[in-house]
Amino acid sequence: MIILAGMALLSVVANKASSAFFNGGMPEYYYGMIEQGLQYYDLNNAEDKEYYISDKTTLEIHKLLKDSEYDIKSWQYEMLQNKSYDSVHCIVKAEIEKDDETKKSCQEDLDDLIESIKTTDWRSFVKDDIENSKVEIENYKEQLLFAENDSQKININKMIKNEEYHIEALEYRLKNDIPVSNDENSNLVDQYESSRAELLNYNKDEKTYASRDALLEKRRLESVYYTTKYKLDNNIKEPDSMSAGNVFRSYVSEASFIVLIGVILIASQIVAEEYNKGTIKQLLLRPYTRVKILLGKYFTVLIVFMILMLIWYFMEILKAGFIGGFNTFGPNYITYSFASGNIESYNLISYALIYFIALLPMYLILITIAFTLSAVTGSTAISICLSLAYYIGASAFVSMFAGNTKYAVFLPSQNWDFTQYLFGGMA
């Protein structure tokens, strides 16, 4: 309990520190390193010149954003960052080439952008982007008429689809009041657009996939697409990435190494210590069979394991609350299930229970291995070392025998983590 509490406290401090450190984007020293590096470029070398222009542009945009004093998650900040690149790049290049006329023209474009961000609403930028995409679609349709082969037609149709998906994403922004920014809701729209566009490269018929990795990537994209579409259609706002709910879910979706060590230590010594202390003789004199004695001790380990898990969950709830705020445990977790073919929603308790059950086989196998070694060898040290070695080296063992299914099927670690199969997932 002391170790769990200490680990939870350290995690809270580490998260708070990292959050404060990166709250303003990349740390200032990063840009200081870029500025120092500019002096080492040889502008007479074409390749160095390109790198210089790129780094100088990055540095000038950072200074522009810093001087603007816009919040990093505001639409003004994001718009200035995204739309100023061409103008700043042009200015930097013109300075090097001593082209005052071009520099003046690019500076005017940049000034117009800065002024329009100050005086207009983000919706006007989105509407302009929609109109630009519509023009692009018409241009692509004209190119389609002059396509020389099927390959060109397929590529042009993909570009048309990409622009149509871009328009859909922009219309979601207008409908759900989501400006282009660096927050979670804006990222949700971007994920919707990118996942839908990337799915154009994948065949819908899963039987055609020869590569398992390609099939897994296709399913991942589908999950992102269906989930983001559901949230956008129902105007479900995304919680902050560091909200208590997200922090808690990120921890409970993986096995607790501390709990595993604790329960392995207990399982490894509960029988072995009887031998070491010489109390095994008195125990065997009791009017109980050896089976009952071993089962009693085994169930004791399971009870302790359940207590440790409850303590760990409680600590994680407190930790998540301190990191993200106790009022940010909602909303429900939403995901797409390939098993049911529908969107599914889970509250915090249901989500934690599902992942606990999915991880339970791994816990039980390791407990059983440690307990068996303890009873057979009578040595606490051997039981602990071999159990931890197997847990730590489990992935290596699986990789070692991956090509030989004759032996791989006998490895408990081959499929002891059921989280990979949740919601119709594949290993």
Short mmCIF file of C-alpha atoms in Angstrom, two decimals:
data_model
loop_
_atom_site.label_atom_id
_atom_site.label_comp_id
_atom_site.label_asym_id
_atom_site.label_seq_id
_atom_site.Cartn_x
_atom_site.Cartn_y
_atom_site.Cartn_z
CA MET A 1 0.00 0.00 0.00
CA ILE A 2 2.87 2.36 0.82
CA ILE A 3 4.58 1.57 -2.49
CA LEU A 4 1.33 2.09 -4.44
CA ALA A 5 0.69 5.42 -2.69
CA GLY A 6 4.29 6.53 -3.33
CA MET A 7 4.11 5.60 -7.02
CA ALA A 8 0.80 7.42 -7.38
CA LEU A 9 2.24 10.56 -5.77
CA LEU A 10 5.32 10.51 -8.00
CA SER A 11 3.11 10.07 -11.06
CA VAL A 12 0.97 13.07 -10.12
CA VAL A 13 4.05 15.25 -9.63
CA ALA A 14 5.60 14.05 -12.92
CA ASN A 15 2.38 14.68 -14.88
CA LYS A 16 1.91 18.14 -13.40
CA ALA A 17 5.52 19.04 -14.14
CA SER A 18 5.43 17.79 -17.75
CA SER A 19 2.08 19.50 -18.33
CA ALA A 20 3.46 22.82 -17.11
CA PHE A 21 6.68 22.35 -19.12
CA PHE A 22 4.95 21.70 -22.45
CA ASN A 23 1.91 23.93 -21.87
CA GLY A 24 3.20 26.48 -24.34
CA GLY A 25 4.10 23.99 -27.07
CA MET A 26 7.76 23.26 -27.73
CA PRO A 27 10.06 24.55 -24.95
CA GLU A 28 11.89 27.81 -25.57
CA TYR A 29 15.34 26.20 -25.58
CA TYR A 30 14.31 24.22 -28.70
CA TYR A 31 14.03 27.45 -30.67
CA GLY A 32 17.23 28.71 -29.06
CA MET A 33 19.03 25.69 -30.49
CA ILE A 34 17.57 26.42 -33.95
CA GLU A 35 18.78 30.02 -33.73
CA GLN A 36 22.29 28.95 -32.73
CA GLY A 37 22.38 26.44 -35.56
CA LEU A 38 21.70 29.10 -38.23
CA GLN A 39 25.26 30.39 -38.03
CA TYR A 40 26.70 27.05 -39.18
CA TYR A 41 24.93 26.98 -42.56
CA ASP A 42 26.88 27.84 -45.69
CA LEU A 43 24.51 29.98 -47.79
CA ASN A 44 26.67 29.43 -50.85
CA ASN A 45 25.74 25.74 -50.69
CA ALA A 46 22.30 25.04 -52.24
CA GLU A 47 21.39 22.30 -49.74
CA ASP A 48 22.50 24.35 -46.71
CA LYS A 49 20.60 27.30 -48.08
CA GLU A 50 17.34 25.31 -48.15
CA TYR A 51 17.87 24.10 -44.57
CA TYR A 52 18.64 27.65 -43.48
CA ILE A 53 15.45 29.00 -45.04
CA SER A 54 13.39 26.21 -43.43
CA ASP A 55 14.86 26.73 -39.94
CA LYS A 56 14.71 30.50 -40.21
CA THR A 57 11.04 30.26 -41.25
CA THR A 58 10.28 28.07 -38.23
CA LEU A 59 12.03 30.55 -35.95
CA GLU A 60 10.27 33.60 -37.43
CA ILE A 61 6.83 31.96 -37.14
CA HIS A 62 7.58 31.16 -33.49
CA LYS A 63 8.51 34.80 -32.84
CA LEU A 64 5.37 35.93 -34.68
CA LEU A 65 3.17 33.70 -32.52
CA LYS A 66 4.96 34.74 -29.36
CA ASP A 67 4.52 38.44 -30.13
CA SER A 68 0.84 37.92 -30.96
CA GLU A 69 0.15 36.75 -27.37
CA TYR A 70 -2.65 34.47 -28.60
CA ASP A 71 -3.42 31.46 -26.41
CA ILE A 72 -1.90 28.26 -27.82
CA LYS A 73 -5.34 26.62 -28.01
CA SER A 74 -7.08 29.58 -29.63
CA TRP A 75 -8.25 29.56 -33.24
CA GLN A 76 -6.22 32.73 -33.88
CA TYR A 77 -3.00 30.99 -32.82
CA GLU A 78 -3.68 27.96 -35.02
CA MET A 79 -4.78 30.06 -37.99
CA LEU A 80 -1.72 32.30 -37.76
CA GLN A 81 0.55 29.27 -37.44
CA ASN A 82 -0.97 27.41 -40.40
CA LYS A 83 -1.54 30.26 -42.85
CA SER A 84 1.57 32.35 -42.24
CA TYR A 85 4.09 29.78 -43.44
CA ASP A 86 4.06 30.67 -47.15
CA SER A 87 4.38 34.40 -46.50
CA VAL A 88 7.14 34.04 -43.88
CA HIS A 89 9.00 31.52 -46.05
CA CYS A 90 8.78 33.97 -48.95
CA ILE A 91 10.10 36.86 -46.79
CA VAL A 92 13.06 34.83 -45.51
CA LYS A 93 13.97 33.65 -49.00
CA ALA A 94 13.65 37.17 -50.43
CA GLU A 95 15.94 38.52 -47.68
CA ILE A 96 18.68 36.04 -48.60
CA GLU A 97 18.32 36.76 -52.30
CA LYS A 98 18.09 40.51 -51.59
CA ASP A 99 14.84 40.75 -53.54
CA ASP A 100 13.24 43.79 -51.88
CA GLU A 101 10.20 43.87 -54.15
CA THR A 102 9.23 40.26 -53.44
CA LYS A 103 9.90 40.75 -49.75
CA LYS A 104 7.63 43.79 -49.66
CA SER A 105 4.83 41.90 -51.43
CA CYS A 106 5.08 38.92 -49.08
CA GLN A 107 5.19 41.22 -46.05
CA GLU A 108 1.98 42.87 -47.22
CA ASP A 109 0.34 39.43 -47.52
CA LEU A 110 1.45 38.60 -43.98
CA ASP A 111 0.18 41.91 -42.64
CA ASP A 112 -3.18 41.35 -44.33
CA LEU A 113 -3.41 37.90 -42.73
CA ILE A 114 -2.59 39.28 -39.26
CA GLU A 115 -5.17 42.02 -39.67
CA SER A 116 -7.87 39.67 -40.94
CA ILE A 117 -7.33 37.34 -37.96
CA LYS A 118 -7.79 40.32 -35.64
CA THR A 119 -10.91 41.71 -37.31
CA THR A 120 -12.81 38.70 -38.70
CA ASP A 121 -14.44 35.59 -37.25
CA TRP A 122 -12.98 32.09 -37.69
CA ARG A 123 -16.09 31.07 -39.62
CA SER A 124 -15.11 33.31 -42.52
CA PHE A 125 -11.83 31.40 -42.89
CA VAL A 126 -13.69 28.08 -42.84
CA LYS A 127 -16.17 29.30 -45.46
CA ASP A 128 -13.29 30.48 -47.66
CA ASP A 129 -11.67 27.05 -47.36
CA ILE A 130 -14.95 25.41 -48.41
CA GLU A 131 -15.16 27.60 -51.50
CA ASN A 132 -11.51 26.87 -52.35
CA SER A 133 -12.15 23.12 -52.06
CA LYS A 134 -15.18 23.42 -54.35
CA VAL A 135 -13.00 25.17 -56.94
CA GLU A 136 -10.39 22.39 -56.59
CA ILE A 137 -13.07 19.76 -57.17
CA GLU A 138 -14.14 21.46 -60.40
CA ASN A 139 -10.50 21.61 -61.53
CA TYR A 140 -10.05 17.90 -60.83
CA LYS A 141 -13.23 17.09 -62.74
CA GLU A 142 -11.83 18.92 -65.75
CA GLN A 143 -8.58 16.94 -65.43
CA LEU A 144 -10.64 13.76 -65.33
CA LEU A 145 -11.90 14.46 -68.83
CA PHE A 146 -8.32 14.38 -70.14
CA ALA A 147 -7.09 11.37 -68.13
CA GLU A 148 -5.11 9.03 -70.35
CA ASN A 149 -5.58 5.76 -68.43
CA ASP A 150 -7.46 4.11 -65.56
CA SER A 151 -4.64 4.72 -63.11
CA GLN A 152 -4.85 8.49 -63.64
CA LYS A 153 -8.64 8.38 -63.30
CA ILE A 154 -8.36 6.50 -59.99
CA ASN A 155 -5.87 9.03 -58.60
CA ILE A 156 -7.94 12.03 -59.70
CA ASN A 157 -11.11 10.50 -58.21
CA LYS A 158 -9.23 10.02 -54.94
CA MET A 159 -8.24 13.68 -54.93
CA ILE A 160 -11.86 14.65 -55.57
CA LYS A 161 -12.96 12.46 -52.65
CA ASN A 162 -10.30 14.02 -50.40
CA GLU A 163 -11.62 17.49 -51.17
CA GLU A 164 -15.20 16.32 -50.54
CA TYR A 165 -14.16 14.88 -47.18
CA HIS A 166 -12.38 18.15 -46.39
CA ILE A 167 -15.61 20.04 -47.09
CA GLU A 168 -17.54 17.64 -44.84
CA ALA A 169 -15.05 18.22 -42.02
CA LEU A 170 -15.30 21.99 -42.44
CA GLU A 171 -19.10 21.80 -42.42
CA TYR A 172 -18.90 19.85 -39.14
CA ARG A 173 -16.85 22.73 -37.75
CA LEU A 174 -19.55 25.22 -38.69
CA LYS A 175 -22.39 23.00 -37.50
CA ASN A 176 -20.82 22.06 -34.11
CA ASP A 177 -19.06 25.38 -33.53
CA ILE A 178 -15.55 23.89 -33.62
CA PRO A 179 -12.92 26.39 -34.81
CA VAL A 180 -9.56 25.28 -36.15
CA SER A 181 -7.39 25.20 -33.05
CA ASN A 182 -5.08 23.04 -30.99
CA ASP A 183 -7.75 21.57 -28.71
CA GLU A 184 -9.27 18.08 -28.55
CA ASN A 185 -12.48 18.94 -30.44
CA SER A 186 -10.57 20.39 -33.37
CA ASN A 187 -8.31 17.34 -33.40
CA LEU A 188 -11.44 15.17 -33.49
CA VAL A 189 -12.49 16.79 -36.78
CA ASP A 190 -8.99 16.32 -38.19
CA GLN A 191 -9.03 12.64 -37.20
CA TYR A 192 -12.39 12.18 -38.90
CA GLU A 193 -11.12 13.71 -42.14
CA SER A 194 -7.74 11.93 -42.21
CA SER A 195 -9.12 8.49 -41.30
CA ARG A 196 -11.83 8.70 -43.96
CA ALA A 197 -9.34 9.83 -46.58
CA GLU A 198 -6.84 7.08 -45.68
CA LEU A 199 -9.55 4.42 -45.91
CA LEU A 200 -9.68 5.12 -49.65
CA ASN A 201 -6.42 3.17 -49.89
CA TYR A 202 -7.93 0.04 -48.32
CA ASN A 203 -10.24 -2.61 -49.77
CA LYS A 204 -13.51 -3.08 -47.88
CA ASP A 205 -13.41 -6.87 -48.40
CA GLU A 206 -11.23 -8.18 -45.55
CA LYS A 207 -10.83 -11.55 -47.30
CA THR A 208 -8.55 -9.91 -49.86
CA TYR A 209 -5.87 -9.02 -47.29
CA ALA A 210 -2.74 -11.13 -47.44
CA SER A 211 -0.99 -9.07 -44.78
CA ARG A 212 -2.35 -9.13 -41.23
CA ASP A 213 -0.67 -5.80 -40.45
CA ALA A 214 -2.54 -4.11 -43.31
CA LEU A 215 -5.83 -5.57 -42.06
CA LEU A 216 -5.14 -4.32 -38.51
CA GLU A 217 -4.34 -0.84 -39.82
CA LYS A 218 -7.54 -0.84 -41.89
CA ARG A 219 -9.57 -1.77 -38.80
CA ARG A 220 -7.84 0.89 -36.73
CA LEU A 221 -8.76 3.54 -39.29
CA GLU A 222 -12.34 2.26 -39.44
CA SER A 223 -12.61 2.46 -35.66
CA VAL A 224 -11.37 6.05 -35.69
CA TYR A 225 -13.70 6.97 -38.54
CA TYR A 226 -16.89 5.48 -37.04
CA THR A 227 -16.12 6.81 -33.56
CA THR A 228 -15.32 10.36 -34.68
CA LYS A 229 -18.32 10.44 -37.03
CA TYR A 230 -20.65 9.36 -34.20
CA LYS A 231 -19.27 12.06 -31.91
CA LEU A 232 -19.54 14.76 -34.58
CA ASP A 233 -23.04 13.70 -35.66
CA ASN A 234 -24.20 13.86 -32.03
CA ASN A 235 -22.11 16.93 -31.16
CA ILE A 236 -20.35 15.09 -28.32
CA LYS A 237 -17.54 17.29 -27.04
CA GLU A 238 -14.16 15.73 -26.40
CA PRO A 239 -12.75 16.00 -22.87
CA ASP A 240 -9.26 17.38 -22.35
CA SER A 241 -6.53 14.79 -22.94
CA MET A 242 -5.44 15.26 -19.33
CA SER A 243 -8.96 15.00 -17.91
CA ALA A 244 -9.41 12.59 -15.00
CA GLY A 245 -11.45 10.18 -17.12
CA ASN A 246 -8.81 9.93 -19.87
CA VAL A 247 -5.95 9.62 -17.38
CA PHE A 248 -7.74 6.86 -15.44
CA ARG A 249 -8.63 4.93 -18.60
CA SER A 250 -5.04 5.08 -19.84
CA TYR A 251 -3.83 3.45 -16.61
CA VAL A 252 -6.44 0.71 -16.20
CA SER A 253 -6.13 -0.44 -19.81
CA GLU A 254 -2.71 -1.90 -18.96
CA ALA A 255 -1.52 -4.33 -16.31
CA SER A 256 -0.20 -2.84 -13.08
CA PHE A 257 3.46 -3.82 -12.76
CA ILE A 258 3.44 -2.94 -9.04
CA VAL A 259 0.45 -5.20 -8.34
CA LEU A 260 2.06 -8.00 -10.36
CA ILE A 261 5.29 -7.78 -8.39
CA GLY A 262 3.39 -7.69 -5.10
CA VAL A 263 1.23 -10.70 -5.87
CA ILE A 264 4.20 -12.69 -7.29
CA LEU A 265 6.14 -12.01 -4.09
CA ILE A 266 3.24 -13.29 -1.96
CA ALA A 267 2.55 -16.34 -4.16
CA SER A 268 6.26 -17.22 -4.24
CA GLN A 269 6.71 -17.24 -0.48
CA ILE A 270 3.37 -18.44 0.91
CA VAL A 271 4.43 -22.12 0.64
CA ALA A 272 8.21 -21.80 0.39
CA GLU A 273 8.45 -19.91 3.67
CA GLU A 274 6.79 -22.87 5.42
CA TYR A 275 9.82 -24.93 4.37
CA ASN A 276 12.34 -22.20 5.21
CA LYS A 277 10.93 -21.69 8.73
CA GLY A 278 10.35 -25.37 9.33
CA THR A 279 6.64 -24.88 10.03
CA ILE A 280 5.62 -27.22 7.21
CA LYS A 281 5.80 -30.21 9.60
CA GLN A 282 3.32 -28.68 12.06
CA LEU A 283 1.07 -27.76 9.16
CA LEU A 284 1.04 -31.28 7.75
CA LEU A 285 0.15 -32.69 11.18
CA ARG A 286 -3.17 -30.83 11.01
CA PRO A 287 -6.23 -32.91 10.09
CA TYR A 288 -6.32 -31.54 6.54
CA THR A 289 -5.19 -33.08 3.27
CA ARG A 290 -2.35 -31.53 1.33
CA VAL A 291 -4.80 -30.55 -1.40
CA LYS A 292 -6.90 -28.56 1.08
CA ILE A 293 -3.81 -26.86 2.52
CA LEU A 294 -2.52 -25.85 -0.92
CA LEU A 295 -5.96 -24.71 -2.09
CA GLY A 296 -6.36 -22.65 1.07
CA LYS A 297 -3.07 -20.92 0.47
CA TYR A 298 -3.83 -20.46 -3.24
CA PHE A 299 -7.19 -18.83 -2.49
CA THR A 300 -5.46 -16.65 0.11
CA VAL A 301 -3.16 -15.35 -2.64
CA LEU A 302 -6.19 -14.64 -4.86
CA ILE A 303 -7.93 -12.74 -2.05
CA VAL A 304 -4.81 -10.65 -1.43
CA PHE A 305 -4.57 -10.05 -5.18
CA MET A 306 -8.15 -8.74 -5.28
CA ILE A 307 -7.44 -6.45 -2.32
CA LEU A 308 -4.30 -5.11 -4.05
CA MET A 309 -6.27 -4.49 -7.24
CA LEU A 310 -8.97 -2.56 -5.35
CA ILE A 311 -6.30 -0.46 -3.66
CA TRP A 312 -4.60 0.15 -7.01
CA TYR A 313 -7.86 1.23 -8.66
CA PHE A 314 -8.59 3.53 -5.73
CA MET A 315 -5.10 5.05 -6.01
CA GLU A 316 -5.55 5.52 -9.76
CA ILE A 317 -8.87 7.30 -9.22
CA LEU A 318 -7.22 9.66 -6.73
CA LYS A 319 -4.23 10.18 -9.02
CA ALA A 320 -6.43 10.89 -12.04
CA GLY A 321 -8.52 13.28 -9.96
CA PHE A 322 -5.49 15.26 -8.80
CA ILE A 323 -4.05 15.40 -12.33
CA GLY A 324 -7.18 16.33 -14.27
CA GLY A 325 -9.61 17.49 -11.60
CA PHE A 326 -12.25 15.38 -9.88
CA ASN A 327 -15.01 17.06 -11.91
CA THR A 328 -13.59 15.73 -15.22
CA PHE A 329 -14.24 11.98 -14.89
CA GLY A 330 -16.99 12.10 -17.56
CA PRO A 331 -18.20 11.64 -20.24
CA ASN A 332 -18.55 7.95 -21.15
CA TYR A 333 -15.92 6.16 -23.19
CA ILE A 334 -17.14 5.70 -26.78
CA THR A 335 -15.71 3.14 -29.19
CA TYR A 336 -16.64 1.18 -32.29
CA SER A 337 -17.07 -2.57 -31.79
CA PHE A 338 -16.27 -4.85 -34.73
CA ALA A 339 -18.03 -7.66 -32.88
CA SER A 340 -21.42 -5.92 -32.90
CA GLY A 341 -20.80 -3.51 -35.77
CA ASN A 342 -22.09 -0.63 -33.62
CA ILE A 343 -20.87 2.24 -31.51
CA GLU A 344 -20.68 1.28 -27.82
CA SER A 345 -20.53 3.54 -24.77
CA TYR A 346 -19.10 2.63 -21.35
CA ASN A 347 -19.01 4.52 -18.08
CA LEU A 348 -15.84 4.59 -15.98
CA ILE A 349 -16.71 1.57 -13.80
CA SER A 350 -17.80 -0.58 -16.76
CA TYR A 351 -14.64 0.31 -18.67
CA ALA A 352 -12.38 -0.56 -15.71
CA LEU A 353 -14.24 -3.86 -15.13
CA ILE A 354 -13.98 -4.88 -18.80
CA TYR A 355 -10.23 -4.31 -18.88
CA PHE A 356 -9.74 -6.02 -15.50
CA ILE A 357 -11.51 -9.15 -16.79
CA ALA A 358 -9.47 -9.01 -20.02
CA LEU A 359 -6.21 -8.83 -18.05
CA LEU A 360 -7.29 -11.38 -15.42
CA PRO A 361 -5.95 -14.47 -17.33
CA MET A 362 -2.44 -12.98 -17.30
CA TYR A 363 -2.62 -12.21 -13.57
CA LEU A 364 -3.97 -15.71 -12.77
CA ILE A 365 -1.34 -17.48 -14.90
CA LEU A 366 1.53 -15.59 -13.25
CA ILE A 367 0.06 -16.19 -9.79
CA THR A 368 -0.29 -19.91 -10.56
CA ILE A 369 3.26 -20.15 -11.94
CA ALA A 370 4.73 -18.43 -8.87
CA PHE A 371 2.61 -20.52 -6.46
CA THR A 372 3.50 -23.80 -8.21
CA LEU A 373 7.21 -23.02 -8.18
CA SER A 374 6.95 -22.13 -4.51
CA ALA A 375 5.30 -25.46 -3.67
CA VAL A 376 7.57 -27.59 -5.89
CA THR A 377 10.99 -26.01 -5.23
CA GLY A 378 10.42 -24.80 -1.68
CA SER A 379 12.56 -21.77 -2.55
CA THR A 380 11.22 -18.22 -2.44
CA ALA A 381 14.15 -16.82 -4.44
CA ILE A 382 13.79 -19.33 -7.29
CA SER A 383 10.01 -18.80 -7.46
CA ILE A 384 10.32 -15.01 -7.60
CA CYS A 385 13.18 -14.97 -10.12
CA LEU A 386 11.64 -17.47 -12.53
CA SER A 387 8.16 -15.89 -12.35
CA LEU A 388 9.45 -12.36 -12.97
CA ALA A 389 11.81 -13.63 -15.67
CA TYR A 390 8.92 -15.25 -17.49
CA TYR A 391 6.73 -12.13 -17.19
CA ILE A 392 9.48 -9.78 -18.36
CA GLY A 393 10.64 -12.14 -21.12
CA ALA A 394 7.13 -13.21 -22.20
CA SER A 395 7.15 -11.09 -25.36
CA ALA A 396 10.63 -12.39 -26.23
CA PHE A 397 9.47 -15.99 -25.80
CA VAL A 398 6.48 -15.38 -28.06
CA SER A 399 8.69 -13.81 -30.74
CA MET A 400 11.19 -16.66 -30.42
CA PHE A 401 8.57 -19.33 -31.12
CA ALA A 402 6.33 -17.23 -33.40
CA GLY A 403 7.43 -19.14 -36.48
CA ASN A 404 6.88 -22.53 -34.89
CA THR A 405 3.22 -23.00 -33.95
CA LYS A 406 3.99 -26.54 -32.76
CA TYR A 407 5.66 -25.09 -29.66
CA ALA A 408 4.10 -21.62 -29.53
CA VAL A 409 0.65 -23.03 -28.61
CA PHE A 410 2.08 -24.23 -25.28
CA LEU A 411 3.19 -20.72 -24.21
CA PRO A 412 0.71 -19.26 -21.68
CA SER A 413 1.80 -15.75 -22.70
CA GLN A 414 0.75 -16.33 -26.33
CA ASN A 415 -2.80 -15.17 -25.62
CA TRP A 416 -2.97 -14.25 -21.95
CA ASP A 417 -3.72 -10.58 -22.65
CA PHE A 418 -7.35 -10.46 -23.85
CA THR A 419 -7.40 -6.66 -24.23
CA GLN A 420 -6.26 -7.16 -27.83
CA TYR A 421 -9.55 -8.93 -28.56
CA LEU A 422 -11.86 -6.38 -26.93
CA PHE A 423 -14.57 -4.84 -29.11
CA GLY A 424 -13.93 -7.42 -31.85
CA GLY A 425 -10.23 -6.65 -32.06
CA MET A 426 -7.58 -8.95 -33.49
CA ALA A 427 -4.23 -9.91 -32.02
#
